[in-house]
Amino acid sequence: MKPSLLFYSDCPVFGGADMLVAHLLKDEAIASGFETGFVYRANAEFETGVARHIPPAVRRSSVGLPERLEWIECLEKSWGPGFALSIAKAAFRLVDLVLFPYAVVRLSSEFRSYSPAVVHINDGGYPGALGCRAAVLAAKLLGAKAVLAVHNQTRPLTLPADLMDIIVDPLVACGADALVTASKLSQDSLTQRLPRQKMTIIPDGVPTPVAARPVADIRRELGLAPGQTAFAMTAFFEPRKGHAVLVEAARRLRAPGVRFVLVGSGPEEEAVKRAVSAAGLSEVFLFLGYRPDHTDILSACDALVLPSIHSEDMPLVILDAMALSKPVVSTLLAGIPDEVEDGVTGVLVAPGDPAALSHALARLAGDAALRRTMGDAGRKRFLERFEASAMGRRYADLYLSLL
């Protein structure tokens, strides 16, 4: 019989880190070597992503776990910043003393029905969700090997706010059999909290995307005229993705005929729309919301822009763009320089620098030949380093080595 491999995710939305799980669940090396399953924290918005992306044949279940960060988010919306909110945040951190052991017991009970030999815990960034750290100990209670995969930068330990983590971090360090990051910079970041000797680097990967519709049809639908240079940005609307930096860069841009096509949704979407309107750029920006055909949209644009400012590791949309022969304008952050070779497959600038971003955008907007050269180099780099099957083989080898 094949050993059982169980994936666990805990996230409010089905994002890039969760897409990696979807890719692994579809990977030939994983499917041929393991019986797979998927457990995730119950969440209506995440459930939508599960239905779209997790193969129907994969056994899956959700588990109800309270999450302090969601409570705090509700209070921030209701109360706004202030002393009362600070007191509430401190009180909620104390609640973790109860929530953490509860989550360990609850997840251990849920995992037991899968009889896992390996549990792959998919954490957005460390410390991330409390449930991801609890899942490490839940796996060990069952005698399984625990693999904690961390996909974003690690937040340093700060006291007294992270007093609880002085207890939890050593438990995670002891319980995890392997710690995975996608880049060396993220590994260096994680070393602030967890032991380096258990760490390994496995670059992210995606299947080679294929556009379903002709580029001309999509550009016509989007109202992109011949000769206009369209930069796509596919990202969840949250501060760390740098939408505000892009708006300011666009305000400074002096290149005519440039459009920005924004794909995605999220809590900052309305604020970004207001900023665009205030800057007089409503005719320059196109907001599409969530689009299941985002690959087609990207294929119809001339380049990708992703001005992330923090908490990234190796954004998958950059790999999609490279696979589609699109040059990339992004930032010198975490694993992004591992993806994009500056000056060869795209242009990288300092995070949070709208002037530098504007200059990079102008450079690509005004040179179609440069865009083609960089796009071709990006596709070659993608096929050599970042195709999903390579990632699948590396993870499969890791799981088997632990067993």
XYZ file of C-alpha atoms in Angstrom:
403
model
C 0.000 0.000 0.000
C 1.118 3.548 -0.678
C 1.819 5.706 2.401
C -0.772 8.336 3.268
C 0.133 11.985 2.676
C -2.153 14.577 4.261
C -2.090 18.304 3.444
C -3.341 20.934 5.891
C -4.094 24.613 5.112
C -5.372 27.393 7.344
C -6.088 30.627 5.512
C -9.015 33.063 5.133
C -8.725 32.980 1.321
C -7.485 30.416 -1.193
C -4.292 32.213 -2.250
C -0.965 31.461 -3.874
C 0.310 29.210 -1.077
C -2.838 27.119 -1.347
C -2.479 26.888 -5.113
C 0.829 25.128 -4.452
C -1.097 22.434 -2.571
C -3.487 22.139 -5.513
C -0.509 21.677 -7.868
C 1.046 19.044 -5.594
C -2.233 17.142 -5.364
C -2.276 16.966 -9.174
C 1.394 16.044 -9.511
C 2.252 12.678 -11.044
C 5.137 11.911 -8.650
C 2.927 12.637 -5.620
C -0.081 10.715 -6.968
C 1.966 7.663 -7.878
C 3.771 7.498 -4.534
C 1.113 8.450 -1.973
C -2.534 8.262 -1.011
C -3.419 11.920 -0.586
C -5.924 13.844 1.504
C -6.635 17.478 2.328
C -7.844 19.060 5.575
C -8.475 22.792 5.972
C -9.952 25.197 8.483
C -13.634 25.756 7.761
C -14.141 29.050 5.962
C -16.763 29.924 3.357
C -14.427 31.959 1.142
C -11.692 29.309 1.289
C -14.272 26.643 0.451
C -14.891 28.398 -2.873
C -11.220 28.000 -3.773
C -11.255 24.350 -2.723
C -14.165 23.680 -5.071
C -12.352 25.404 -7.950
C -8.857 24.022 -7.557
C -8.651 20.799 -5.505
C -9.153 17.658 -7.641
C -12.594 16.153 -6.927
C -11.100 12.687 -6.375
C -9.004 13.885 -3.427
C -10.561 13.081 -0.078
C -11.002 16.280 1.910
C -12.613 17.608 5.087
C -12.866 20.897 6.943
C -12.419 21.498 10.637
C -13.926 24.304 12.691
C -11.259 26.247 14.573
C -11.557 29.705 16.143
C -8.971 32.192 14.881
C -7.864 35.185 16.968
C -6.742 37.200 13.926
C -10.254 37.132 12.478
C -11.705 38.401 15.759
C -9.202 41.262 15.787
C -10.034 42.130 12.171
C -13.725 42.409 13.090
C -12.895 44.717 15.994
C -10.647 46.894 13.821
C -13.520 47.410 11.398
C -15.980 48.173 14.210
C -13.843 50.214 16.592
C -10.987 51.624 14.524
C -7.542 52.270 16.053
C -7.334 53.284 19.692
C -6.575 52.293 23.262
C -9.587 49.967 23.527
C -8.450 48.023 20.456
C -4.937 47.658 21.899
C -6.352 46.236 25.135
C -8.581 43.838 23.168
C -5.618 42.609 21.085
C -3.621 41.896 24.236
C -6.569 40.024 25.750
C -7.046 37.948 22.614
C -3.387 36.910 22.713
C -4.011 35.452 26.164
C -6.862 33.440 24.643
C -4.214 31.614 22.564
C -3.216 29.806 25.758
C -6.529 27.995 25.465
C -6.953 27.987 21.683
C -3.597 26.357 20.925
C -4.041 23.142 22.940
C -7.652 22.959 21.766
C -6.494 23.189 18.139
C -3.882 20.460 18.701
C -6.497 18.062 20.074
C -9.111 18.977 17.458
C -6.718 18.567 14.521
C -5.274 15.342 15.891
C -8.794 13.925 15.987
C -9.470 15.057 12.408
C -6.141 13.785 11.068
C -6.566 10.356 12.681
C -9.163 9.209 10.153
C -6.585 9.685 7.353
C -3.886 7.580 9.122
C -1.196 9.872 7.705
C 2.428 8.838 7.397
C 3.335 12.433 6.470
C 1.442 15.665 7.201
C 2.367 18.615 4.980
C 1.356 21.829 6.775
C 0.910 24.756 4.420
C 1.656 28.016 6.282
C 1.438 31.385 4.536
C 4.181 32.908 6.672
C 5.581 32.175 10.097
C 4.106 32.388 12.699
C 1.026 32.521 10.464
C -2.180 30.861 11.583
C -2.252 29.309 15.025
C -3.800 26.202 13.448
C -0.713 25.585 11.291
C 1.552 25.457 14.322
C -0.961 23.297 16.172
C -1.038 20.937 13.175
C 2.678 20.196 13.656
C 2.015 18.831 17.143
C -1.199 17.116 16.038
C 0.798 15.184 13.431
C 3.370 14.123 16.011
C 0.658 12.902 18.368
C -0.341 10.467 15.618
C 3.236 9.361 14.958
C 3.335 11.042 11.527
C 6.217 12.996 10.041
C 5.415 16.728 10.095
C 6.570 18.958 7.204
C 5.980 22.683 7.779
C 6.160 24.630 4.510
C 6.439 28.404 5.040
C 5.670 30.513 1.971
C 6.231 34.101 3.124
C 8.675 36.042 5.251
C 8.920 35.338 8.985
C 7.905 37.998 11.472
C 10.556 38.510 14.180
C 9.684 37.668 17.751
C 8.607 40.807 19.631
C 7.942 41.024 23.353
C 5.705 41.268 25.244
C 3.244 40.857 22.361
C 4.621 37.432 21.371
C 5.019 36.046 24.880
C 2.935 32.998 23.950
C 5.335 32.223 21.081
C 8.227 31.717 23.494
C 6.377 28.517 24.406
C 5.015 27.595 20.976
C 8.155 28.077 18.843
C 10.226 25.413 20.692
C 7.284 23.006 20.431
C 7.108 23.560 16.674
C 10.892 23.241 16.391
C 10.788 19.865 18.141
C 7.674 18.604 16.354
C 8.585 19.486 12.768
C 10.661 16.885 10.948
C 11.332 19.255 8.041
C 10.934 22.986 7.446
C 10.589 24.113 3.825
C 10.972 27.561 2.278
C 11.072 28.497 -1.399
C 14.091 30.820 -1.229
C 17.264 31.382 0.752
C 16.118 34.808 1.933
C 12.968 33.267 3.382
C 15.081 30.537 4.962
C 17.309 33.166 6.569
C 14.193 34.904 7.845
C 12.751 31.693 9.303
C 16.057 31.003 11.074
C 15.168 33.841 13.455
C 12.517 31.575 14.977
C 13.224 27.919 14.061
C 16.321 25.665 13.680
C 18.175 25.926 10.363
C 19.362 22.298 10.473
C 15.822 21.118 9.712
C 15.369 23.496 6.787
C 15.449 22.807 3.083
C 14.737 24.989 0.058
C 12.279 23.812 -2.590
C 11.529 26.491 -5.201
C 7.865 26.971 -6.008
C 6.553 25.704 -9.313
C 3.427 25.933 -11.450
C 2.167 23.925 -14.427
C 2.867 25.615 -17.739
C -0.237 27.787 -18.245
C -2.043 27.817 -21.556
C -4.316 30.647 -22.660
C -7.702 29.397 -23.851
C -8.768 32.395 -25.950
C -7.088 34.419 -28.722
C -5.199 37.484 -27.503
C -6.940 39.756 -30.010
C -10.378 38.796 -28.668
C -9.389 39.479 -25.071
C -7.786 42.847 -25.856
C -10.901 43.849 -27.755
C -13.060 42.823 -24.789
C -10.880 44.862 -22.417
C -10.867 47.906 -24.683
C -7.102 47.801 -25.262
C -6.344 49.629 -28.477
C -3.547 48.599 -30.870
C -0.307 50.178 -29.726
C -1.346 50.502 -26.099
C 0.972 48.840 -23.579
C -0.978 46.932 -20.935
C 0.563 45.960 -17.593
C -1.362 43.260 -15.729
C -1.376 43.032 -11.945
C -2.980 39.892 -10.547
C -3.039 40.057 -6.750
C -5.289 40.017 -3.705
C -6.073 43.597 -2.707
C -4.141 43.985 0.548
C -1.456 46.510 1.559
C 1.514 44.160 1.191
C 0.917 43.756 -2.550
C 1.742 47.410 -3.205
C -1.290 48.610 -5.150
C -0.864 52.063 -3.587
C 2.738 52.207 -4.809
C 1.576 51.328 -8.324
C -1.006 54.141 -8.300
C 1.638 56.677 -7.314
C 4.055 55.291 -9.927
C 1.346 55.587 -12.582
C 0.709 59.202 -11.539
C 4.387 59.965 -12.178
C 4.511 58.019 -15.456
C 5.025 60.088 -18.587
C 4.591 57.281 -21.116
C 1.450 57.711 -23.278
C -0.829 54.815 -24.151
C -0.188 52.780 -20.984
C -3.010 50.866 -19.246
C -3.004 48.917 -15.991
C -5.266 45.863 -15.818
C -5.919 44.851 -12.195
C -7.252 41.360 -11.530
C -8.363 40.315 -8.061
C -10.462 41.390 -5.111
C -9.914 42.013 -1.427
C -10.397 44.449 1.455
C -8.287 47.245 -0.092
C -10.002 47.259 -3.485
C -12.292 50.225 -2.821
C -9.460 52.259 -1.279
C -7.324 51.660 -4.381
C -10.202 52.685 -6.639
C -10.575 55.932 -4.664
C -6.838 56.609 -4.964
C -6.989 56.042 -8.728
C -9.922 58.431 -9.045
C -8.234 61.070 -6.884
C -5.116 60.868 -9.055
C -7.183 61.383 -12.213
C -6.230 57.962 -13.545
C -9.644 56.352 -13.966
C -9.088 55.997 -17.720
C -5.710 54.356 -17.150
C -6.720 51.648 -14.652
C -9.071 48.785 -15.405
C -10.475 46.882 -12.394
C -11.687 43.405 -13.353
C -12.303 41.833 -9.925
C -11.766 38.117 -9.557
C -11.458 36.422 -12.958
C -11.266 32.638 -13.369
C -9.716 33.359 -16.791
C -6.829 35.348 -15.264
C -4.370 33.363 -17.397
C -6.095 34.631 -20.543
C -5.995 38.195 -19.202
C -2.260 37.935 -18.492
C -1.592 36.460 -21.915
C -3.320 39.443 -23.543
C -1.243 42.011 -21.638
C 2.303 43.040 -22.508
C 3.941 42.605 -19.099
C 3.264 41.854 -15.451
C 3.750 44.342 -12.623
C 3.829 43.213 -8.988
C 5.119 45.969 -6.642
C 4.985 43.960 -3.398
C 6.366 45.741 -0.340
C 6.610 42.979 2.290
C 5.591 39.438 3.329
C 6.326 37.699 0.032
C 8.427 34.703 -0.855
C 7.997 33.466 -4.417
C 4.769 34.814 -5.997
C 3.231 32.273 -8.342
C 1.815 34.902 -10.702
C 5.400 35.825 -11.609
C 6.002 32.227 -12.678
C 2.785 32.318 -14.723
C 3.984 35.470 -16.477
C 7.392 33.960 -17.226
C 5.770 30.823 -18.638
C 3.660 33.037 -20.919
C 6.762 34.913 -22.144
C 5.840 38.125 -20.337
C 8.515 40.383 -18.816
C 8.071 41.194 -15.129
C 8.391 44.440 -13.196
C 8.623 43.664 -9.495
C 10.609 44.319 -6.327
C 13.825 43.167 -4.687
C 12.006 41.201 -2.025
C 12.504 37.684 -0.609
C 12.456 35.065 -3.392
C 11.440 37.409 -6.218
C 15.092 37.883 -7.335
C 15.319 34.073 -7.525
C 12.466 34.164 -10.043
C 13.267 37.308 -12.034
C 16.769 37.902 -13.362
C 17.045 41.687 -13.194
C 17.750 43.216 -16.596
C 17.335 39.846 -18.346
C 13.785 38.585 -17.714
C 12.421 41.768 -16.158
C 13.200 44.773 -14.003
C 13.425 44.792 -10.210
C 13.224 47.893 -8.022
C 13.357 48.603 -4.300
C 10.065 47.907 -2.472
C 7.931 50.982 -1.808
C 9.777 53.228 -4.313
C 7.195 54.693 -6.740
C 9.795 56.766 -8.601
C 11.917 53.708 -9.392
C 8.812 51.707 -10.281
C 7.629 54.467 -12.634
C 11.022 54.510 -14.356
C 10.955 50.708 -14.810
C 7.439 50.822 -16.243
C 8.421 53.581 -18.673
C 11.457 51.582 -19.789
C 9.343 48.579 -20.789
C 6.385 50.577 -22.091
C 8.567 52.334 -24.628
C 10.434 49.314 -25.990
C 8.455 46.452 -27.549
C 11.641 44.684 -28.675
C 12.966 44.691 -25.094
C 9.678 43.254 -23.865
C 9.915 40.394 -26.373
C 13.555 39.652 -25.507
C 12.892 39.641 -21.768
C 9.725 37.585 -22.204
C 11.542 34.902 -24.213
C 14.319 34.752 -21.615
C 11.744 34.464 -18.850
C 10.020 31.497 -20.474
C 13.339 29.712 -20.892
C 14.165 30.332 -17.220
C 10.733 29.068 -16.165
C 11.045 25.799 -18.095
C 14.519 25.172 -16.673
C 13.728 25.936 -13.004
C 10.099 26.421 -12.062
C 7.832 23.959 -13.854
C 5.515 22.234 -11.363
C 6.769 18.702 -12.028
C 10.220 19.641 -10.706
C 8.654 20.941 -7.495
C 6.555 17.777 -7.169
C 9.585 15.506 -7.508
C 11.507 17.455 -4.875
C 8.647 17.271 -2.375
C 8.083 13.570 -3.089
C 11.772 12.902 -2.475
C 11.583 14.849 0.814
C 8.559 12.886 2.053
C 10.179 9.557 1.177
C 13.456 10.536 2.841
C 11.565 11.254 6.068
C 9.906 7.842 5.907
